[in-house]
Short mmCIF file of C-alpha atoms in Angstrom, two decimals:
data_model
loop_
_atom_site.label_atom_id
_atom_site.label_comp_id
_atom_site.label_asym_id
_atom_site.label_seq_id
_atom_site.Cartn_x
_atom_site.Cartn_y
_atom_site.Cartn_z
CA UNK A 1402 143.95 43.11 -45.24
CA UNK A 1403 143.66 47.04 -45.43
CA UNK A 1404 145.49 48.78 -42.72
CA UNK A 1405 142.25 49.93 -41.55
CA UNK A 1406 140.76 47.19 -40.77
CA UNK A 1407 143.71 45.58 -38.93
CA UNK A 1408 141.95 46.99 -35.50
CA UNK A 1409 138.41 45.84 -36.54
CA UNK A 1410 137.72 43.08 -33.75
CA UNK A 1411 139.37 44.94 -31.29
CA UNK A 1412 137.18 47.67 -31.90
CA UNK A 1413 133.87 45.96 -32.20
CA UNK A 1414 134.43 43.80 -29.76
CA UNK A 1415 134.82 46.88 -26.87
CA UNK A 1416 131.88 48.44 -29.10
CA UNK A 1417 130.18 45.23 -28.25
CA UNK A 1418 131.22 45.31 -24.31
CA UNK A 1419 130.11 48.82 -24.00
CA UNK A 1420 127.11 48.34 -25.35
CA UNK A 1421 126.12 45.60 -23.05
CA UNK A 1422 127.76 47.23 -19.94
CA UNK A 1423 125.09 50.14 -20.58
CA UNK A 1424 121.92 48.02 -21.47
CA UNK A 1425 122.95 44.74 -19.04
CA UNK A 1426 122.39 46.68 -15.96
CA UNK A 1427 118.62 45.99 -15.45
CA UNK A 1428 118.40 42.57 -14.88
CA UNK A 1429 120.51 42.26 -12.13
CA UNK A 1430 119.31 45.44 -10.92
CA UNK A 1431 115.98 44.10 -10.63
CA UNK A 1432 115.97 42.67 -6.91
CA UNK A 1433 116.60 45.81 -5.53
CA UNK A 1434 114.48 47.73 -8.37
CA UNK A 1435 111.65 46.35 -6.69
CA UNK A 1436 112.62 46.54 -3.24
CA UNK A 1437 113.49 50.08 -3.71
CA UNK A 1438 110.01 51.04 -5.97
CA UNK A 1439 107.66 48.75 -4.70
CA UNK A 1440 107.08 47.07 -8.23
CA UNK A 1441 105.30 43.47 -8.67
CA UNK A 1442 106.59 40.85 -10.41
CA UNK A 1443 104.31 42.15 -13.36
CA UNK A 1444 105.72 45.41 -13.29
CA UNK A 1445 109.32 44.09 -12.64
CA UNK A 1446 108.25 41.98 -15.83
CA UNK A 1447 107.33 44.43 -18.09
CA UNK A 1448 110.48 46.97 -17.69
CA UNK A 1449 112.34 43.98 -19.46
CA UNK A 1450 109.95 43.44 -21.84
CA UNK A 1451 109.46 47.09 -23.10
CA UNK A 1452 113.15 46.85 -23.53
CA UNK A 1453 112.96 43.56 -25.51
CA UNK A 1454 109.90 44.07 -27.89
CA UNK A 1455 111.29 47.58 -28.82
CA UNK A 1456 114.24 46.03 -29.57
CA UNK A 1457 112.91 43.42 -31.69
CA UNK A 1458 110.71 45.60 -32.80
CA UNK A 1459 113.21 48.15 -33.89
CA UNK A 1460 115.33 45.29 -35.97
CA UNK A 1461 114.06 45.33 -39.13
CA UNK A 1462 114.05 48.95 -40.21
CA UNK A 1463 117.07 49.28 -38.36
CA UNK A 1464 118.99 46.46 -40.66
CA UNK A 1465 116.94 47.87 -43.97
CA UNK A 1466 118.45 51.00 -43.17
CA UNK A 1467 121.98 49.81 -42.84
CA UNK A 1468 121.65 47.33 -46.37
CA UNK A 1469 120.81 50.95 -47.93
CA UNK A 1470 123.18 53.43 -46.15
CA UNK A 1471 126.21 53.50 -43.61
CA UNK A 1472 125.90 50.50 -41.73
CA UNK A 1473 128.75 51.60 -39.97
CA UNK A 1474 127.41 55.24 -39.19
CA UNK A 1475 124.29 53.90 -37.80
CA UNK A 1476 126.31 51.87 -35.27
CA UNK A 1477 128.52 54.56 -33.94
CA UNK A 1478 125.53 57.40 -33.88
CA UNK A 1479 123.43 54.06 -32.07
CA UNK A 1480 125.89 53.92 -29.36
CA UNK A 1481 126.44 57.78 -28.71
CA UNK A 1482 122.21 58.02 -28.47
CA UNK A 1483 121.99 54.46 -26.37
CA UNK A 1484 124.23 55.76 -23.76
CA UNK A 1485 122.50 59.61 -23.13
CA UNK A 1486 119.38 56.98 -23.04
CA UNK A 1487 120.74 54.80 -19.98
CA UNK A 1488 121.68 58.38 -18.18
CA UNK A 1489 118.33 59.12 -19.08
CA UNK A 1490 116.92 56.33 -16.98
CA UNK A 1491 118.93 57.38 -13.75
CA UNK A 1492 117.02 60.55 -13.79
CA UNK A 1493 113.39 58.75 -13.16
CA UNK A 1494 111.66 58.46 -10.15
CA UNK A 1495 108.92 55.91 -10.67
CA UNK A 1496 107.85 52.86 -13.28
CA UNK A 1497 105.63 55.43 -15.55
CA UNK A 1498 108.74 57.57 -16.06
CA UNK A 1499 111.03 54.83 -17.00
CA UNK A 1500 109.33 52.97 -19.45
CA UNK A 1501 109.63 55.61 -22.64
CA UNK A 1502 113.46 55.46 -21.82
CA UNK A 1503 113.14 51.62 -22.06
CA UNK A 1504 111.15 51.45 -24.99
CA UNK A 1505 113.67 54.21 -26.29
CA UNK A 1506 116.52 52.05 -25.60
CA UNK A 1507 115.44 48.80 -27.28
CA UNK A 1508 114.76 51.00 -30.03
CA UNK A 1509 118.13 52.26 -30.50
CA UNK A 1510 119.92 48.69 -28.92
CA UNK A 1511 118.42 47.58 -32.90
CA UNK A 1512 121.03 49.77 -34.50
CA UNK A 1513 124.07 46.97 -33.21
CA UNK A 1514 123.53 43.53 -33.44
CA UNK A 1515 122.46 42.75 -36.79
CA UNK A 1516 124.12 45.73 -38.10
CA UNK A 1517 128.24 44.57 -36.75
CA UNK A 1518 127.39 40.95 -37.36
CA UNK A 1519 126.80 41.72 -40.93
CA UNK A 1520 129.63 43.96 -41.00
CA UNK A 1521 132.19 41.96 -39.86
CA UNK A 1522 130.70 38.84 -41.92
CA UNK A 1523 132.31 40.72 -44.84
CA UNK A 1524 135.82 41.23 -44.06
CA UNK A 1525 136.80 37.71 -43.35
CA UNK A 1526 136.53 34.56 -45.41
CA UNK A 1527 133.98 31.37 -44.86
CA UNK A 1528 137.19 29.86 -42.99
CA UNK A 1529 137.33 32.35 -40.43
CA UNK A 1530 134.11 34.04 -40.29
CA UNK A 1531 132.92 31.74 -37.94
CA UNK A 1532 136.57 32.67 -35.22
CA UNK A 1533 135.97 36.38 -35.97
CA UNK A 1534 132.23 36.21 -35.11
CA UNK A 1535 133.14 34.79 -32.14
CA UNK A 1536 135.89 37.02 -31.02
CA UNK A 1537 133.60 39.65 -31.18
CA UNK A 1538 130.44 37.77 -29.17
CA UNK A 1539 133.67 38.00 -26.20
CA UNK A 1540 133.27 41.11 -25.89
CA UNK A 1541 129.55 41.07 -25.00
CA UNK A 1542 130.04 38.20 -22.62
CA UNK A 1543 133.00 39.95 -20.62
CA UNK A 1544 130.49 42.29 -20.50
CA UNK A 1545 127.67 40.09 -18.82
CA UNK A 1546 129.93 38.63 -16.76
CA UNK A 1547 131.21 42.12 -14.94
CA UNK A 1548 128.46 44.48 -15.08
CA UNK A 1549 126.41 42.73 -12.72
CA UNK A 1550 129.23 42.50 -10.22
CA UNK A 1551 129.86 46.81 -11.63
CA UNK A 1552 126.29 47.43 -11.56
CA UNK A 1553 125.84 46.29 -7.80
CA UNK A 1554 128.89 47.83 -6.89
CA UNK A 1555 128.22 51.28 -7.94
CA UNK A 1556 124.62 51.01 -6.40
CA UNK A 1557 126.31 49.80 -3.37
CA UNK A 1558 128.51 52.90 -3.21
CA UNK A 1559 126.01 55.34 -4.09
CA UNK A 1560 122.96 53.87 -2.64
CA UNK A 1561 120.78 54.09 -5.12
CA UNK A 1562 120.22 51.59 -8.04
CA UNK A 1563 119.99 54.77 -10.79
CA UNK A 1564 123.82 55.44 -9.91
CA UNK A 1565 124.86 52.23 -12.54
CA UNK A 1566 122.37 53.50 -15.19
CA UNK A 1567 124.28 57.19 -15.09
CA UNK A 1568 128.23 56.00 -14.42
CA UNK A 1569 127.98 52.62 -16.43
CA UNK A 1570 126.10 54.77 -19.88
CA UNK A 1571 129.74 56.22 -20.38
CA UNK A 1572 131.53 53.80 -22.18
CA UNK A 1573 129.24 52.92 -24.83
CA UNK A 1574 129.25 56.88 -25.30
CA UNK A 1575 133.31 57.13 -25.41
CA UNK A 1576 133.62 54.41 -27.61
CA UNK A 1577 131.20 55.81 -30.19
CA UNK A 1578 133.01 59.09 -30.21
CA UNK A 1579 136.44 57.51 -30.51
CA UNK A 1580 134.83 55.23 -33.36
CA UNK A 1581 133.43 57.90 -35.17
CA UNK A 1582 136.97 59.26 -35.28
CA UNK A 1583 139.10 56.09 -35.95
CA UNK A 1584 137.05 53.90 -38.55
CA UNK A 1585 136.01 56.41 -41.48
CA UNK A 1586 138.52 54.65 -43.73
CA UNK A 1587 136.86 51.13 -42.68
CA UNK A 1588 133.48 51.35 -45.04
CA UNK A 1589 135.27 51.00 -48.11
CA UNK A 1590 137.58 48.40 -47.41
CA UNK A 1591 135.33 45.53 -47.07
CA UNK A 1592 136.44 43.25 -50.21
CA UNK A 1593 137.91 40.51 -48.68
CA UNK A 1594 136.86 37.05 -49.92
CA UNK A 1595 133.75 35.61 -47.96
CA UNK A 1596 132.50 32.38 -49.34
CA UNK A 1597 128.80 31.26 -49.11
CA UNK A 1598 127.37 27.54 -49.25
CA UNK A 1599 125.85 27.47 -45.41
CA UNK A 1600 128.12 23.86 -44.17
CA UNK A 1601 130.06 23.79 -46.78
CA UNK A 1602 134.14 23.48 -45.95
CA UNK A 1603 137.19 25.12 -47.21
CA UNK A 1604 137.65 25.84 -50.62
CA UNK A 1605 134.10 27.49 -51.06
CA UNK A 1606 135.08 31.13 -51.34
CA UNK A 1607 134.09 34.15 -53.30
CA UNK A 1608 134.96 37.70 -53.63
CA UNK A 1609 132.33 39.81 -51.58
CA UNK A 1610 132.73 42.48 -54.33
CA UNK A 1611 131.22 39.82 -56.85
CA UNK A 1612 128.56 39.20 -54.23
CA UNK A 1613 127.58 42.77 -54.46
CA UNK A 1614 127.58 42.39 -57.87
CA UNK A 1615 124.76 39.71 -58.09
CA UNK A 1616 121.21 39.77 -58.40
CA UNK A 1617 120.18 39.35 -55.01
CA UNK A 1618 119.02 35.41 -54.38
CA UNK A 1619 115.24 34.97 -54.25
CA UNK A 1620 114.00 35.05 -50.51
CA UNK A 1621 112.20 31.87 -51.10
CA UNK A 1622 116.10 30.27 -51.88
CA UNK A 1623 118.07 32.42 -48.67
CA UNK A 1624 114.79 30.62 -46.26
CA UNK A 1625 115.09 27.47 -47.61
CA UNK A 1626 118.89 27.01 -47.25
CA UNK A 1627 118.62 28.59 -43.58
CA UNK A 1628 115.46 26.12 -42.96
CA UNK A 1629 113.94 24.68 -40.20
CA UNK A 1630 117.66 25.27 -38.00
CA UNK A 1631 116.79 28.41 -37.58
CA UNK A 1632 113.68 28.11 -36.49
CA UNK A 1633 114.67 25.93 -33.97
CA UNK A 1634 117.52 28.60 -32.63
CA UNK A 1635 114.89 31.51 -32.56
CA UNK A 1636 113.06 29.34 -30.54
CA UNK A 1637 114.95 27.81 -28.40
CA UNK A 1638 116.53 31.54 -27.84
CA UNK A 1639 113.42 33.13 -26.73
CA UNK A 1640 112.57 30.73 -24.09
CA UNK A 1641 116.92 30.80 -22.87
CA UNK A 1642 116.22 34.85 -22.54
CA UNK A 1643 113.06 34.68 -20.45
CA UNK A 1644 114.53 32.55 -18.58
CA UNK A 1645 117.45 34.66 -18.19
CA UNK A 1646 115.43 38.11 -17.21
CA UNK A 1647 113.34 36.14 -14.38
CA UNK A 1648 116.92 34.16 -12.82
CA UNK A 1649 117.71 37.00 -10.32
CA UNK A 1650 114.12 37.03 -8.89
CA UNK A 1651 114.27 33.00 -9.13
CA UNK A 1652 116.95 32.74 -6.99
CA UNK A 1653 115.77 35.30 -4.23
CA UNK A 1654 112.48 33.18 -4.04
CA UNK A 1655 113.66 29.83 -5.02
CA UNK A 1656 116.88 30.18 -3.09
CA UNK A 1657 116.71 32.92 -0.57
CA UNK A 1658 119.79 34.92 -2.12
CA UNK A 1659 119.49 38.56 -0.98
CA UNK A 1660 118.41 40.69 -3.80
CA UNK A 1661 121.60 42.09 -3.49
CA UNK A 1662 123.32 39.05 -5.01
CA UNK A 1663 120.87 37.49 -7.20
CA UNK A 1664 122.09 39.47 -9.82
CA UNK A 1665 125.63 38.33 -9.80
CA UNK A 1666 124.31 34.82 -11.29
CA UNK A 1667 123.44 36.54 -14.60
CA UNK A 1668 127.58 36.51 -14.61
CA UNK A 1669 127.23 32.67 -14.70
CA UNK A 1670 125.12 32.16 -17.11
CA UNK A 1671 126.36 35.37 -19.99
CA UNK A 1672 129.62 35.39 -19.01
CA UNK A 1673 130.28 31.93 -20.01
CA UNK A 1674 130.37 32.85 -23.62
CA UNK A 1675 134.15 34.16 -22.92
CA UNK A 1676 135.08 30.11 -23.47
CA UNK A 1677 131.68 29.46 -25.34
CA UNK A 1678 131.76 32.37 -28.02
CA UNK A 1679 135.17 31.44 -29.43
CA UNK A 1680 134.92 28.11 -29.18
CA UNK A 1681 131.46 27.87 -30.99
CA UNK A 1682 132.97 29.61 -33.87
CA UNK A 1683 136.10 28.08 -34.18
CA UNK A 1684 133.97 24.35 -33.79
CA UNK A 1685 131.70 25.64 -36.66
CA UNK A 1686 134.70 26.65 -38.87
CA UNK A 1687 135.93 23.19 -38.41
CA UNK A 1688 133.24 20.85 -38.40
CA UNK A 1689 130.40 22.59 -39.80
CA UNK A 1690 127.57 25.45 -38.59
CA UNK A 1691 124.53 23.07 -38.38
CA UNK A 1692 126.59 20.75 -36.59
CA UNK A 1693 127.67 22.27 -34.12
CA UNK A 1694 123.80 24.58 -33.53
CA UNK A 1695 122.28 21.37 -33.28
CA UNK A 1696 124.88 19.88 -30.45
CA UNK A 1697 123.95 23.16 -28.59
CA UNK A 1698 119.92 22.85 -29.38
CA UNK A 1699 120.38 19.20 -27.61
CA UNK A 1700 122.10 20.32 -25.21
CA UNK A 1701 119.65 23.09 -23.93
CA UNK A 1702 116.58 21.45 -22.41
CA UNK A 1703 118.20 19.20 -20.27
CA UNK A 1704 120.17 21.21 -18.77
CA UNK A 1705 117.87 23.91 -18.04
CA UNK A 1706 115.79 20.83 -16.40
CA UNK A 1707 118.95 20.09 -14.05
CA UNK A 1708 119.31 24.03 -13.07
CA UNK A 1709 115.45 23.80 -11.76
CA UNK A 1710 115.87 20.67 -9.77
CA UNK A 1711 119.27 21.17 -8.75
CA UNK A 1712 119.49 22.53 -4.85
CA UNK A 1713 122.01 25.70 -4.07
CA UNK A 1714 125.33 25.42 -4.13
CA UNK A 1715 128.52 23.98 -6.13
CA UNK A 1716 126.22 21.63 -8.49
CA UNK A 1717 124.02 25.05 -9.33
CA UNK A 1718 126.82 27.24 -9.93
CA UNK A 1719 128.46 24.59 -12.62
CA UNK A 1720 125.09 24.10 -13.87
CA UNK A 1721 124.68 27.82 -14.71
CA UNK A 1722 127.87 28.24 -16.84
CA UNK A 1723 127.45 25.28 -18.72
CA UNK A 1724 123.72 26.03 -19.43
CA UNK A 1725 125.07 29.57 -20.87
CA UNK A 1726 127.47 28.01 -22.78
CA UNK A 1727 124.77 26.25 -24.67
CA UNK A 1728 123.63 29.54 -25.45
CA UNK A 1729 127.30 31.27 -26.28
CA UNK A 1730 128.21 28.13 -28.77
CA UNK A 1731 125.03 28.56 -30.92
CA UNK A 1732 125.05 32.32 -31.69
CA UNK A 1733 128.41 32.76 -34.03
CA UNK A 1734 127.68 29.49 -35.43
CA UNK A 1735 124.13 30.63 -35.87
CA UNK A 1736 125.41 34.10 -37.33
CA UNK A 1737 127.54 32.54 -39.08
CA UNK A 1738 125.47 30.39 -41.27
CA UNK A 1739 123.75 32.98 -42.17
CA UNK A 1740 126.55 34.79 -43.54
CA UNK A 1741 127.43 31.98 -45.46
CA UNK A 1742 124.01 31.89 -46.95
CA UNK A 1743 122.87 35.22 -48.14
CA UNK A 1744 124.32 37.95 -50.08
CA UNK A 1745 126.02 40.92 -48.98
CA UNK A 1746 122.82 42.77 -50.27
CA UNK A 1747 120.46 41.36 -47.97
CA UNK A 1748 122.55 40.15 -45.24
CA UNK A 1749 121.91 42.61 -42.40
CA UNK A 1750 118.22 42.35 -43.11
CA UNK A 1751 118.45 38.48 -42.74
CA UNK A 1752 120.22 38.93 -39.48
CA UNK A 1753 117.67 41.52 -38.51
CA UNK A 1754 115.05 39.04 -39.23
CA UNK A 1755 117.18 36.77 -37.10
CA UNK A 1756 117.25 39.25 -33.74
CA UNK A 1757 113.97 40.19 -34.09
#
């Protein structure tokens, strides 16, 4: 491998915490969001999903973009604008103020994702794509798992919940800068062999400079071999994050946690991909991708069933973890699967497709 790329991970994988660290703060901010601005549970609602939408939203061009151009410009300039975004939120003063700046900051939160994914899906080989991809999720999850815990801390010690938004929109702004600076040697040294086949094992591998060399497969073929598993991820994901943006308020009026310390349990649940991340990937470069989404898929309902029923205390808080590890375990494999499955060519727009 390249010299350049030697410090890929590493760097994505901060990339990846910083970006989380400066979008994550909301949801556990929430409780006291309210509390401080009066906001309903509509209202409270809606700040998420302006966020969300924009960000699905914002996928597709985003990823048609980066298939055309500098995926790895569009990454680095999306973090530098993402951060002056979450500063730009500590400066409002009431719910019509903030909601451009969260519809702003899905917007530009579409410029990562799909875009690193597919990035880093072409440096490494079908064998350990899958361990790569999930190295990398780490970095997001260490990031769930302390910015609550940051995020209430700050607004603790300032007292004032738009003291996170302006201290905790730093990092993703450093490491853009120091990015910028440190990977312009990285874009053309993606020609590592990456094989393709979706479950197939070792042995399956091809150049990615032959893949860019192909006529691109017909959609028709790329949604067939992805087929009805991920449809049932997407779905299954959408009803995991709703559940996820509502679990602070849920436990203040479920539980009677003060608002406070509701948001510490989105730590639980996100932070859990730390074990779950790596672990998925590694499991799906062993035994297979659709193998090891479907465990996760089966796993999912019944444990979000036990979290609902289960009373507070040391029963909930394994419950949490577990149920977040459902989610941590499917998304390399997911990502990875599609890697596997469609050319370099249209790859970011298939994992676009995928986040939106």
């Amino acid at each position: 491998m390249p010299a350049a790329t030697k410090f890929l991970i590493p760097q994505f994988t901060l990339a990846h915490f910083s970006f989380h660290v400066c979008t994550g703060v909301l949801i556990p901010l929430l409780p006291v969001m309210r509390e401080s601005l009066g906001l309903s549970y509509f209202q409270s609602g809606l700040l998420v999903s302006f966020y969300t939408i924009a960000y699905g939203i914002g996928q597709l061009p985003m990823a048609m973009l980066a298939d055309r151009f500098s995926s790895r410009l569009i990454i680095i300039w999306g973090l530098i604008v993402l951060s002056l975004t979450g500063i730009g939120v500590s400066f409002t003063r009431s719910f019509g103020q903030m909601a451009p700046f969260f519809i702003a900051m899905g917007v530009i939160s579409a410029t990562y994702h799909a875009l690193a994914t597919s990035f880093i899906s072409q440096i490494f080989s079908t064998q350990k794509r899958g361990r790569a991809l999930g190295f990398h999720h780490t970095g997001g999850s260490a990031s769930f798992l302390l910015t609550p815990a940051m995020a209430l801390g700050v607004a603790y010690l300032f007292n004032t919940w738009r003291a996170p938004f302006f201290i905790l929109s730093f990092p993703a702004l450093m490491v853009g800068i120091t990015m910028l600076l440190t990977t312009a040697e990285v874009q053309g040294d993606v020609e590592v062999p990456s094989g393709r086949g979706g479950d197939s094992g070792p042995g399956n591998i091809e150049n990615e400079s032959a893949d860019k060399k192909e006529q691109p497969k017909p959609w028709s073929q790329i949604i067939y071999a992805l087929g009805i598993i991920a449809f049932l991820s997407v779905t299954v994901q959408l009803f995991s994050s709703g559940v996820r943006s509502y679990l602070p308020l849920y436990m203040v009026d479920r539980h009677g946690i003060s608002p406070q310390l509701a948001g510490l349990v989105i730590s639980l649940i996100a932070g859990s991909g730390i074990i779950g991340s790596p672990l998925g990937g590694a499991l799906s470069d062993r035994f297979g991708r659709k193998k090891v989404i479907l465990f996760s898929l089966s796993l999912s309902g019944p444990l979000l069933l036990a979290v609902t029923r289960a009373p507070y205390g040391i029963l909930l808080l394994i419950l949490l973890p577990l149920y977040g590890m459902t989610m941590s375990v499917r998304m390399p494999s997911m990502l990875s699967l599609i890697a596997d499955v469609v050319p370099v060519g249209r790859r970011t727009t298939v994992m676009g497709v995928y986040f939106l």
